[in-house]
XYZ file of C-alpha atoms in Angstrom:
645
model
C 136.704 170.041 354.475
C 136.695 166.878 352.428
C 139.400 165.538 354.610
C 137.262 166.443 357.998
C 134.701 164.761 356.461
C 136.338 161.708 355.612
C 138.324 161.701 358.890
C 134.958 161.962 360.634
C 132.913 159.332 358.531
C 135.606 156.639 359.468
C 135.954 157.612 363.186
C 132.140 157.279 363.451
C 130.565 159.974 366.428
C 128.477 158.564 368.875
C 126.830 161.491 369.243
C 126.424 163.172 365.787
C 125.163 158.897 364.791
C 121.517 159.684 366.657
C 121.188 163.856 366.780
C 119.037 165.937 364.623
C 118.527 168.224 366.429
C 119.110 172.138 364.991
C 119.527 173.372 368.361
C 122.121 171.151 369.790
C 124.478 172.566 372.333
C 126.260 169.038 372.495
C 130.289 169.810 373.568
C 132.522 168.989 370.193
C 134.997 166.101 371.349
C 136.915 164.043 369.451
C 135.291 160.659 368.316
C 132.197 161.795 370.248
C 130.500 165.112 368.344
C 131.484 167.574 366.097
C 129.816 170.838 365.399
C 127.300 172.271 363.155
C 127.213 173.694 359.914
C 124.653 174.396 357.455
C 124.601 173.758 353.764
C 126.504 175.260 351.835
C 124.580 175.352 348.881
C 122.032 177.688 351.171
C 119.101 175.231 351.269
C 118.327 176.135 354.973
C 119.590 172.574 356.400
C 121.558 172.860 359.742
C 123.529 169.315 360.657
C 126.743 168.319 361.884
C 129.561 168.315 360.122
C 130.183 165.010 359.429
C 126.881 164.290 357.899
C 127.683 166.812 354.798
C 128.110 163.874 352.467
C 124.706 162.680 353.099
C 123.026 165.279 352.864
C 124.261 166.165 349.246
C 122.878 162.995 348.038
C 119.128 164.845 348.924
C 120.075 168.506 349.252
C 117.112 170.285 346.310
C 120.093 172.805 345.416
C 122.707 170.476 344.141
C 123.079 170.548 340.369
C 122.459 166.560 339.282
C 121.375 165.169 335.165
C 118.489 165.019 334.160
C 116.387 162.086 334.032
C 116.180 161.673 330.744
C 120.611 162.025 330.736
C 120.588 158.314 329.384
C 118.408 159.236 326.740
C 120.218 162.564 325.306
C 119.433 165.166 327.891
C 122.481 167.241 328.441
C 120.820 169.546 330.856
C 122.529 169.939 334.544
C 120.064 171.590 336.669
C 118.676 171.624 340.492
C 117.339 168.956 341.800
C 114.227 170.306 343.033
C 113.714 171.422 339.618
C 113.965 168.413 337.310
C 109.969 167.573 338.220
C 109.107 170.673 336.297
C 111.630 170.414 333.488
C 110.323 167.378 332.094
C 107.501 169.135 330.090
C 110.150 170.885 328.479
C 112.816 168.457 328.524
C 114.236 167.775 324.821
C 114.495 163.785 325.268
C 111.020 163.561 326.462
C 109.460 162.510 323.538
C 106.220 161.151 322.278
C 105.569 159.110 318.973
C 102.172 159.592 318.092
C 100.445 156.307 317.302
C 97.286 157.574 315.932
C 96.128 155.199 312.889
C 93.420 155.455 309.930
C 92.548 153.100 307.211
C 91.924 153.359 303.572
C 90.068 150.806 301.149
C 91.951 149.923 297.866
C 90.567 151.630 294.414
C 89.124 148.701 293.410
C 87.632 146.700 296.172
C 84.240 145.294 295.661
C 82.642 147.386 298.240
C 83.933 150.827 297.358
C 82.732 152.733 293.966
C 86.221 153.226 292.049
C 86.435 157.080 290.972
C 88.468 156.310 287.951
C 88.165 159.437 285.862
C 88.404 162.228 288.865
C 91.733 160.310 289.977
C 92.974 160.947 286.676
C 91.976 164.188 286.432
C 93.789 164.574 290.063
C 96.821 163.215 288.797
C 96.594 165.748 285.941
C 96.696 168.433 287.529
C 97.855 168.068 291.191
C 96.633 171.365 292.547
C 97.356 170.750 295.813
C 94.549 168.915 297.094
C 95.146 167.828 300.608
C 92.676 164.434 300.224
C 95.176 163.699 297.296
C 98.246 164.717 299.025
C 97.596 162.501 301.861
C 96.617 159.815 300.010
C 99.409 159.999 297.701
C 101.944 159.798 300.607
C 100.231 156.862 302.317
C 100.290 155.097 298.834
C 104.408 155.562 299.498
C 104.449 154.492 302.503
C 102.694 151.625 301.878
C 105.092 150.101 298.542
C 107.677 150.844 300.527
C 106.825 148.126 302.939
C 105.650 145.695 300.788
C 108.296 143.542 299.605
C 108.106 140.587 297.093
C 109.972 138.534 298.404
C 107.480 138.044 301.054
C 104.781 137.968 299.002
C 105.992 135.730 295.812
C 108.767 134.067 297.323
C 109.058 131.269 294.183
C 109.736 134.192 291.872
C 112.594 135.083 293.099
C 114.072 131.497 294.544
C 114.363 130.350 290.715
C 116.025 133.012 290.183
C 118.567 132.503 293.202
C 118.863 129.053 292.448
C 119.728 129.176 288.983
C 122.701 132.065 289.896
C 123.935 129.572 292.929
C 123.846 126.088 290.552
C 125.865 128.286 287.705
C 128.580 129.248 290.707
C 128.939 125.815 291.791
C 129.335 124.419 288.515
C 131.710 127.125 287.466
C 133.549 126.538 290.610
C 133.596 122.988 289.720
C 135.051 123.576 286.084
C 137.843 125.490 287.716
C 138.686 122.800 290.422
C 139.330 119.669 287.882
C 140.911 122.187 285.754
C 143.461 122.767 288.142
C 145.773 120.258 289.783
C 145.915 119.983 293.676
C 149.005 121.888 295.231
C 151.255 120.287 297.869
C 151.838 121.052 301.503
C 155.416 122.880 300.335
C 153.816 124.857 297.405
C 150.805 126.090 299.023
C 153.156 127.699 302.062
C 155.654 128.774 299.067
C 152.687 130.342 297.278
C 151.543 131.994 300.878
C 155.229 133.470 301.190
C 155.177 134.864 297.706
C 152.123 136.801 298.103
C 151.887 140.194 300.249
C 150.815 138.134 303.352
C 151.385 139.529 306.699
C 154.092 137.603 308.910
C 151.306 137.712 311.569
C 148.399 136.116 309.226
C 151.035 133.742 307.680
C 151.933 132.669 311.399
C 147.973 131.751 312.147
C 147.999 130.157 308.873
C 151.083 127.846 309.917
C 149.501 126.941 313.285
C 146.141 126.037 311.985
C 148.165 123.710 309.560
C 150.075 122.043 311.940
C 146.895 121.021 314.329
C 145.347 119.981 310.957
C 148.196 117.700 310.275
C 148.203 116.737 313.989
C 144.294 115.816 313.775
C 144.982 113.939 310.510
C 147.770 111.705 312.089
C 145.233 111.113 314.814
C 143.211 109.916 312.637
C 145.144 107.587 311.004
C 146.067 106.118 313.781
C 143.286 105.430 315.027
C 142.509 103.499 311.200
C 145.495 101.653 312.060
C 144.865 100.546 315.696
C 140.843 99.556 314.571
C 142.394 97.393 311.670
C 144.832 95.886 314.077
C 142.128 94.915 316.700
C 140.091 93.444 313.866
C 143.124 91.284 312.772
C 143.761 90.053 316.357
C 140.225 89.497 316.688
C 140.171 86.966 313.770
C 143.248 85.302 315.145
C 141.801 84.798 318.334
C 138.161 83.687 317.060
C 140.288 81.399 314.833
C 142.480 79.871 318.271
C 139.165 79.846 320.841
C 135.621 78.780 320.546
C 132.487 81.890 320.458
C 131.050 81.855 323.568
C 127.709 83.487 323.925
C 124.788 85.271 326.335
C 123.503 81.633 326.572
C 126.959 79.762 327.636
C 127.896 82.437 329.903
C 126.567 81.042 333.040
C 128.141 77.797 332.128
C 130.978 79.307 331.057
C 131.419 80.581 334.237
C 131.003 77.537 336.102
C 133.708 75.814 334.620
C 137.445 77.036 333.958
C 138.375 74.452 331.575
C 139.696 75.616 328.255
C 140.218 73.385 324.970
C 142.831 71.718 323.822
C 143.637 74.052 320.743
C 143.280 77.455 322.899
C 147.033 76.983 322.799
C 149.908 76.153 320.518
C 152.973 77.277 322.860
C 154.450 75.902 325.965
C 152.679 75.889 329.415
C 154.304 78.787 331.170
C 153.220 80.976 328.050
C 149.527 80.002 328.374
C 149.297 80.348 332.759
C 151.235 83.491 331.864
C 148.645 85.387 329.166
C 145.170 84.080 330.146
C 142.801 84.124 327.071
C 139.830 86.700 327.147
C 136.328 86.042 326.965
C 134.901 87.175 323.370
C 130.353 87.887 323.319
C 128.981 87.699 320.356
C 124.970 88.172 319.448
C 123.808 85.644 316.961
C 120.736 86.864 316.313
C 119.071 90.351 317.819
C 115.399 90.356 317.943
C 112.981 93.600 318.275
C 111.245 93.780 321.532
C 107.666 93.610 321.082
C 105.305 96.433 322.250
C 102.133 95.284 324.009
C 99.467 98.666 324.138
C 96.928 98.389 326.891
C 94.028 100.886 326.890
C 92.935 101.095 329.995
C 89.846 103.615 329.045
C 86.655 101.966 327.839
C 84.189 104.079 326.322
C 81.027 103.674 328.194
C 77.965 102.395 325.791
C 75.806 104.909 326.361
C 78.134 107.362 324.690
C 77.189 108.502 321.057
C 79.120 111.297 319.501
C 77.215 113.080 317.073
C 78.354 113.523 313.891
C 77.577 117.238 313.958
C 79.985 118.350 316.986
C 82.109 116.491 316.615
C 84.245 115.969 313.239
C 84.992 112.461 311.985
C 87.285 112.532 308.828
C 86.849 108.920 308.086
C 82.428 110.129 308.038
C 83.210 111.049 304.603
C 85.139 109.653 302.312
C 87.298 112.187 300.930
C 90.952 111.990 298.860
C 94.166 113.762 298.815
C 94.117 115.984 295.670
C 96.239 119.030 294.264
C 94.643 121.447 291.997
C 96.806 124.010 289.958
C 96.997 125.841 286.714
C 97.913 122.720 284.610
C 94.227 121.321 284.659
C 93.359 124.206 282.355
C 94.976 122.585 279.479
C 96.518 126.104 278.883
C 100.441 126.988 278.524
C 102.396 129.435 280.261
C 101.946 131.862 277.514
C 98.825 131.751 277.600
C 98.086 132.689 280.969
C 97.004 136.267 281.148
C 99.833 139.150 282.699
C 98.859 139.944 285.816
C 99.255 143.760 286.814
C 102.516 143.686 289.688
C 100.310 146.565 292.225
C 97.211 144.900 291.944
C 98.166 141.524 292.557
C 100.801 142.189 295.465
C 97.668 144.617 297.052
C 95.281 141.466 296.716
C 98.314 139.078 298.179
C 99.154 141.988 300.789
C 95.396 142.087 302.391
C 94.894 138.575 302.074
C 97.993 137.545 304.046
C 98.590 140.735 306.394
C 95.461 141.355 307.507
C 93.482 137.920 306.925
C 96.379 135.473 307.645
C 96.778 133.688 305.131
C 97.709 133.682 301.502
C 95.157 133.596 298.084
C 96.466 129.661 297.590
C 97.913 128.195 300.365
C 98.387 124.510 302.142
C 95.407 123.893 304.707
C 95.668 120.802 306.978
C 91.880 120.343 307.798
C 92.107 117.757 309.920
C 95.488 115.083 311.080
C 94.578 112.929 307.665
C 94.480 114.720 304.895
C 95.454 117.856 303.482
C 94.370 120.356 301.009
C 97.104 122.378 298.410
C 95.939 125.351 296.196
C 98.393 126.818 293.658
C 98.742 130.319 292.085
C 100.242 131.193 289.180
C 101.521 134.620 289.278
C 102.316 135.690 285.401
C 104.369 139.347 286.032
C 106.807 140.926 283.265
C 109.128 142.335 285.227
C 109.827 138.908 287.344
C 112.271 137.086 288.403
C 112.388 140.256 291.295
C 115.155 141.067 293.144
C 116.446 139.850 296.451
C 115.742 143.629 298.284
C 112.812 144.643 295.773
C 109.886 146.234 296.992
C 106.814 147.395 295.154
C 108.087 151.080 295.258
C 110.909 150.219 292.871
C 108.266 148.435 290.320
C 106.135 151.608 289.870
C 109.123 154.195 289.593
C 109.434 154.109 285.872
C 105.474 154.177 285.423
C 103.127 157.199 285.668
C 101.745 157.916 288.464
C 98.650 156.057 289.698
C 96.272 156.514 292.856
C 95.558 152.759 294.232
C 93.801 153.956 297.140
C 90.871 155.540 298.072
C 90.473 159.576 298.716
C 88.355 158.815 302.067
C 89.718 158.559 305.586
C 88.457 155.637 308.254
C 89.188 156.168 311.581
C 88.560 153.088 313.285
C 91.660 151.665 315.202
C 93.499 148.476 315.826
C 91.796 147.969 318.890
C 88.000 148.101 317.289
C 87.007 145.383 314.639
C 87.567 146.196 311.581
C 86.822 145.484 308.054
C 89.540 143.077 306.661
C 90.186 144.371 303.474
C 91.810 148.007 304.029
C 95.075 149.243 304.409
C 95.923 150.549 308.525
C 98.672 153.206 308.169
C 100.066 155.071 311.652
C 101.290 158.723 312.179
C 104.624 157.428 313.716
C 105.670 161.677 314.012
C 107.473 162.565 317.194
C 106.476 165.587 319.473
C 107.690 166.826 322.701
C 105.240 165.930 325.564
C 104.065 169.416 325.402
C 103.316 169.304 321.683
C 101.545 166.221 321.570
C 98.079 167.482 322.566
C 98.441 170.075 320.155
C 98.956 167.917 317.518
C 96.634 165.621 317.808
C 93.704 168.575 318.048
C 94.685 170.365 315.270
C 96.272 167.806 312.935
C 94.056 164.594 313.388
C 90.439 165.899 314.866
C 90.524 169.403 313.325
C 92.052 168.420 309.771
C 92.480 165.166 308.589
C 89.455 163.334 310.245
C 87.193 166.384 308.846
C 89.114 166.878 305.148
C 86.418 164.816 302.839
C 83.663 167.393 302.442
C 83.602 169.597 305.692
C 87.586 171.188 305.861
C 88.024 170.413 302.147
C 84.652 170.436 300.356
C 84.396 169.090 296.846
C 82.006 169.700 293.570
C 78.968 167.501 294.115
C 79.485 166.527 290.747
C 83.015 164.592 291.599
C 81.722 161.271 290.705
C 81.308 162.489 287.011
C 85.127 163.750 287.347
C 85.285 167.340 288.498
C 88.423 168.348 290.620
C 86.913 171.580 291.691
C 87.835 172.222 295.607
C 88.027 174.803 298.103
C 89.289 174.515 301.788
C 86.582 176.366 303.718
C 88.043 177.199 307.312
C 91.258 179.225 308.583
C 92.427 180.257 312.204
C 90.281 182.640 313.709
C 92.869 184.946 314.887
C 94.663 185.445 311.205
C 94.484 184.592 307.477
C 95.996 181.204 306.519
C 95.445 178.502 304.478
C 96.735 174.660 305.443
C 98.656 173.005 303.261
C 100.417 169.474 303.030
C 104.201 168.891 302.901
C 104.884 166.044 300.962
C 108.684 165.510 301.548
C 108.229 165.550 305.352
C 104.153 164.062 305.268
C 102.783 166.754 307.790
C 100.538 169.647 307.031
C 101.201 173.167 307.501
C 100.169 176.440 307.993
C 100.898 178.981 305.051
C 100.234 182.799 306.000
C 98.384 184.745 303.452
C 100.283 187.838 301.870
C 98.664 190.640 301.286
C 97.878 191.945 298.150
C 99.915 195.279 298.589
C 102.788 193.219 298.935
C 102.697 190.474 296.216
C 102.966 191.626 292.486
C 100.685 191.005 289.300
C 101.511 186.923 289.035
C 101.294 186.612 292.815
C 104.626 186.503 294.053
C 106.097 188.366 297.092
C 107.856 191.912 296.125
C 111.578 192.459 296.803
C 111.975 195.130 299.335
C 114.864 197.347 298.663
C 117.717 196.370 300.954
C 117.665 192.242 298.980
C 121.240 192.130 296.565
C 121.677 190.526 293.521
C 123.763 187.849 295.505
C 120.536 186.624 297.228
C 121.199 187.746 300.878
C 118.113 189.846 301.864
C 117.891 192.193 304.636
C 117.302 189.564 307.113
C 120.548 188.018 306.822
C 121.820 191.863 307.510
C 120.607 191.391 311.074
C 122.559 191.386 314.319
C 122.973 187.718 315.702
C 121.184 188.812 319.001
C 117.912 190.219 316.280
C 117.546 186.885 314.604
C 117.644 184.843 317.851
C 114.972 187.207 319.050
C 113.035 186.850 316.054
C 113.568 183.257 315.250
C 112.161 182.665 319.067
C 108.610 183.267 317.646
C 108.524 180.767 315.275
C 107.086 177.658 315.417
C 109.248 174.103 315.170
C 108.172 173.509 311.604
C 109.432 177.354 310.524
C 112.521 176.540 312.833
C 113.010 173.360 310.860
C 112.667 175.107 307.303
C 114.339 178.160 307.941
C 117.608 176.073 308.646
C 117.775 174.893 305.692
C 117.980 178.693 304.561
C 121.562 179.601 305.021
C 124.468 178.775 306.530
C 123.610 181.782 309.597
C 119.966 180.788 310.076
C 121.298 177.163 310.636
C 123.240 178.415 313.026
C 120.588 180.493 314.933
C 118.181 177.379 314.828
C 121.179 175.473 316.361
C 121.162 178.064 319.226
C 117.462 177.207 319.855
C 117.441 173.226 319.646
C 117.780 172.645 323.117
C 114.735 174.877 324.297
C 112.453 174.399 321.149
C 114.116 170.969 319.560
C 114.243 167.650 320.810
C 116.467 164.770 320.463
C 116.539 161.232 320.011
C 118.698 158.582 320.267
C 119.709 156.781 316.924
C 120.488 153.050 317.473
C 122.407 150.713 315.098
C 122.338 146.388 314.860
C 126.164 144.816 315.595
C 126.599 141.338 316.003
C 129.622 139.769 318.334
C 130.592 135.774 319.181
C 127.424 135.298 316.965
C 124.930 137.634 319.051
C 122.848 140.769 317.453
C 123.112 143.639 319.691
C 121.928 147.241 319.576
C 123.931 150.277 320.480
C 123.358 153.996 320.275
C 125.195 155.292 317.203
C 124.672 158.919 317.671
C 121.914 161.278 319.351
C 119.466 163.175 316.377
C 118.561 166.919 317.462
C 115.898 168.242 315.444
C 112.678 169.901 315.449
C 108.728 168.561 315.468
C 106.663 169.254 312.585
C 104.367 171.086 314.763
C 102.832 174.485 313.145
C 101.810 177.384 315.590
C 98.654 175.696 317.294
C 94.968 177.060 316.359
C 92.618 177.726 319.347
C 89.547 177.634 316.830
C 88.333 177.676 313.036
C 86.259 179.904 311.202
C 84.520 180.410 308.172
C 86.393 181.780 305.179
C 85.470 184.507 302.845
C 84.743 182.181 299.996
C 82.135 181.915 297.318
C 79.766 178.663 297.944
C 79.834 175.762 296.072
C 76.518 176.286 294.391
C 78.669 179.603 292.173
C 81.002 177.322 291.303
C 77.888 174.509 289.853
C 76.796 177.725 288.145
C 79.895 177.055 285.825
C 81.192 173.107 286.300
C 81.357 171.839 283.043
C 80.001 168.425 284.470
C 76.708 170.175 285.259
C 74.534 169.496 281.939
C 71.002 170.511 281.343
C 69.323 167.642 280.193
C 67.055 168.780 276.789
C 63.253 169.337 278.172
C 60.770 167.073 277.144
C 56.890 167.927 275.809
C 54.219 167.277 277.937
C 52.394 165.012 277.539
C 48.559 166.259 277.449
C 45.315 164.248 279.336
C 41.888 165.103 277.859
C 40.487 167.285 280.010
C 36.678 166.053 281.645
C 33.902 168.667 282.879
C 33.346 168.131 286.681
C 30.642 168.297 286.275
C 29.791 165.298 284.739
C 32.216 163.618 286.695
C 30.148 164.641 289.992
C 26.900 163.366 288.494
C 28.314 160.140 287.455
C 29.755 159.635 291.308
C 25.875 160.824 292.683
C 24.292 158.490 290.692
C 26.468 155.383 291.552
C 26.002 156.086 295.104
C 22.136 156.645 294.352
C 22.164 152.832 292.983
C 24.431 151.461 295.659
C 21.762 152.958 298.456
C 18.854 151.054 296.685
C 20.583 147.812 296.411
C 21.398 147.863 299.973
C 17.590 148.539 300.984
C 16.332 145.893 298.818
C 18.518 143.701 300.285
């Protein structure tokens, strides 16, 4: 059939060129029509027979990639049916780019909680406020680096390393005598060199030799010229710009051009040699056209004159203080690169920087930066200063939602999600993880002691799904929260933790791992990604039955590395990631949970004091009714005066 068709596509039918028709009763001739047929693929299409080609480039039955194939998708499916597999397909992914701000501990407009962050610290009991803020504090010394941010700290540093490899480099050079052209290749024999690498290194030295004779050669020939140049300027007279014209004019030469007989001297005619006496610098005449018309005044006010005031060039640094470098206070490393960090990220400029003003004069401002643990590193970031210190919050507990695309206050951190979902799972995530959770955990999902100024850690999470018992939680190694089931008491023991059912060995394979293959697909095929991605990690079999499910549950991505060729960077895919979202099983709604309220718990906060009571303080006491006789007769008086009057 593939022959027909190609025989048929060359030879061109006049007919079968301009009928589509289903019904067509055209006679079948050679070079003029050939018969019907319909698709094989059964898609209900009826054309001729040479058109077959064609029509599997659109035919909806014919199995084509994906359109995501360039982007991992391995899938081969229908082509009518690759509309409707995109909201499942695994390389249709989403990064979520939802963002949230946090002020630092101690900014001048927040209220630093000092003690209940080191109560926190203390005893980390898995506060999600803390949790969260805790992982954006990562997140955010991982980024900064100091080089960035105190660049002189670390050029010293550089430059005193590079200065003592030149001038050990140096020592070694005088130290040893220069080899020769025969020991150098003698010395390149000797040593394992390949025959292929000694080759190159041959060639290179002959077109370096080559290049050198060049050279001096062309020394030679420029010291010749300037020999025969003298000789000549010696034998004729300097003729210049000014006695060309007459020089022209007239083809005598002197008497002393020429020492040798007359058929040498018609023979070799002498040249003509220029030489400038004296060069001048053309002058440059500037004609301003414009005049300003008199009537125009510019006002001081709009627009700036620098000459208006009289102002002077002047640089300001630590060395007006009359103080040493010793005694210049140590400056705290997170602090200061925070302060630096805000002031340059988000403001645009550094704490003590150079500011042109205007084209005349310009300001400089100096910092000095007194840290213990500089000079830093070429690579350091702030993560690797605080990783031999305990453990400090820098940030604050609350949350700010307002966006990149909103004004926004200048000095707070802007940290984004940056999690990747399916298209499908992206909706759900952003109801249940942003709205429902972390936008609502500072005193309505989490709700604190109303005492936690004074240090209290007391806190209770106050909703759960409505359709089972579970408590949320935050995952710290993958910085997502969670859903954790509650057990129920029949099955957990005195201290809380989950009984061992019968059929569990001592070699830690429970009854699950017992299972059929076919049972754990089945049962793995509830779970949601983030179980998928934890129970892999499980055993060797449940990786393997999560493996099974990656292309229908997981997704992939495409994993690209930096190479550089003929000196340009270029990115290529290094290898395609499968894994799974750190999406928990979505919640519909919230409810209420079966918890005491936070007045039972002020009941017993050790932070709640009762303040001694006071005496009170005791007024004589006055009859009323004097007090009513004094007001009648006043008003008695009052009434007279007024008559009188």
């Amino acid at each position: 059939m593939g022959l027909l068709c190609f025989t048929s596509r060359q030879r061109q039918h006049v007919h079968c060129d301009s009928c589509y028709s289903r019904r067509c009763r055209a006679r079948v001739e050679a070079s003029v029509c050939c018969p019907l047929s319909p698709c094989r693929l059964l898609c209900g299409a009826l054309y001729h027979l040479c058109k077959e080609e064609d029509h599997l480039l659109l035919c909806p039955n014919v199995r084509v990639p994906c359109l995501n194939a360039e982007y991992g998708c391995p899938v081969q499916l229908p082509r009518s049916s690759r509309a409707a597999h995109l909201q499942m397909c695994p390389a249709s992914v989403v990064c979520c780019s939802m963002e949230w701000n946090r002020w630092p501990v101690n900014d001048a407009h927040s209220h630093p909680n000092t003690e209940l962050h080191e109560n926190l610290l203390k005893e980390q009991n898995g506060c999600l406020d803390l949790a969260l803020a805790l992982k954006d504090q990562q997140r955010l010394f991982h980024s900064i680096k100091m080089k960035k941010l105190f660049p002189e700290l670390l050029q010293s540093k550089e430059a005193a390393e590079r200065a003592a490899a030149k001038e050990a480099n140096d020592a070694e050079d005088e130290n040893q005598p220069a080899l020769s052209q025969e020991e150098r290749e003698a010395l390149a024999r000797a040593s394992d060199v390949d025959a292929d690498n000694l080759e190159n290194y041959n060639v290179w030295e002959r077109m370096f030799s080559m290049e050198m004779g060049g050279c001096r050669q062309a020394e030679a020939t420029t010291a010749a010229g300037k020999e025969k140049s003298k000789q000549n300027r010696k034998g004729l007279d300097t003729l210049t710009e000014e006695d060309e014209a007459a020089a022209s004019g007239s083809s005598k030469l002197p008497s002393g051009a020429c020492s040798t007989s007359s058929s040498s001297c018609s023979a070799e005619k002498p040249k003509k040699i220029f030489v400038y006496g004296h060069v001048e610098p053309m002058k440059i005449i500037t004609v301003r056209t414009f005049k300003v018309p008199t009537s125009f005044a510019a006002r001081q006010s709009r627009i700036r004159n620098p000459g208006f005031y009289k102002r002077e060039s002047k640089a300001v640094d630590t060395s007006d203080l009359g103080v040493g470098a010793d005694s210049i206070p140590v400056w705290e490393e997170v602090q200061a690169s925070l302060l630096c960090s805000l002031e340059k990220e988000r403001r645009g400029h550094l704490i003590a920087e150079t500011v042109s003003s205007d084209s005349l004069l310009t300001d400089e401002g100096t910092q000095t930066y007194n840290f213990l643990s500089a000079p830093f590193g070429k690579n350091l970031s702030l993560i690797d200063l605080t990783a031999g210190k305990p453990l400090e919050l820098h940030l604050q507990l609350q949350v700010e939602s307002v966006t990149s695309r909103h004004h926004k206050a200048n000095s707070t951190f802007t940290f984004v999600c940056g999690h990747t979902f399916q298209r499908r799972e992206y909706g759900k995530h952003y109801k249940n993880i942003h709205c429902d959770i972390q936008m609502c955990v500072n005193g309505w999902f989490e709700q604190r002691c109303p005492l936690a100024y004074l240090g209290c850690t007391y806190s209770q999470n106050r909703f759960q799904p409505s359709t089972h018992e579970a408590t949320v939680n935050y995952n710290t190694d993958l910085g997502c929260f969670g859903l954790h089931p509650t057990v129920p008491a029949s099955m957990t023991d005195s201290s809380g933790v989950q009984k061992r059912r019968g059929g569990q060995n001592e070699g830690g394979e429970g009854s699950l791992s017992s299972l059929p293959y076919e049972v754990l697909w089945h049962i793995a095929g509830f779970l949601d990604s983030l179980s998928l991605s934890q129970l892999a990690l499980v055993s060797p079999l449940m990786r393997q039955v999560c493996w099974s499910l990656l292309q229908e549950r997981g997704m992939v991505t495409l994993c690209w590395e930096k190479t550089s060729s003929h000196g340009k960077i270029r990115w290529k895919v290094k290898q395609k990631v499968w894994q799974f979202s750190t999406l928990f099983s979505p919640v519909d709604a919230w409810c209420f949970r079966n918890v005491p309220s936070i007045s039972e718990h002020l009941k017993v906060c050790p932070y709640n004091k009762i303040e001694p009571k006071t005496e009170k303080i005791r007024l004589p006491r006055i009859k009323f009714r004097h007090l009513l006789s004094k007001m009648l007769l006043t008003i008695f008086l009052i009434t007279i005066f007024i008559k009188i009057k």
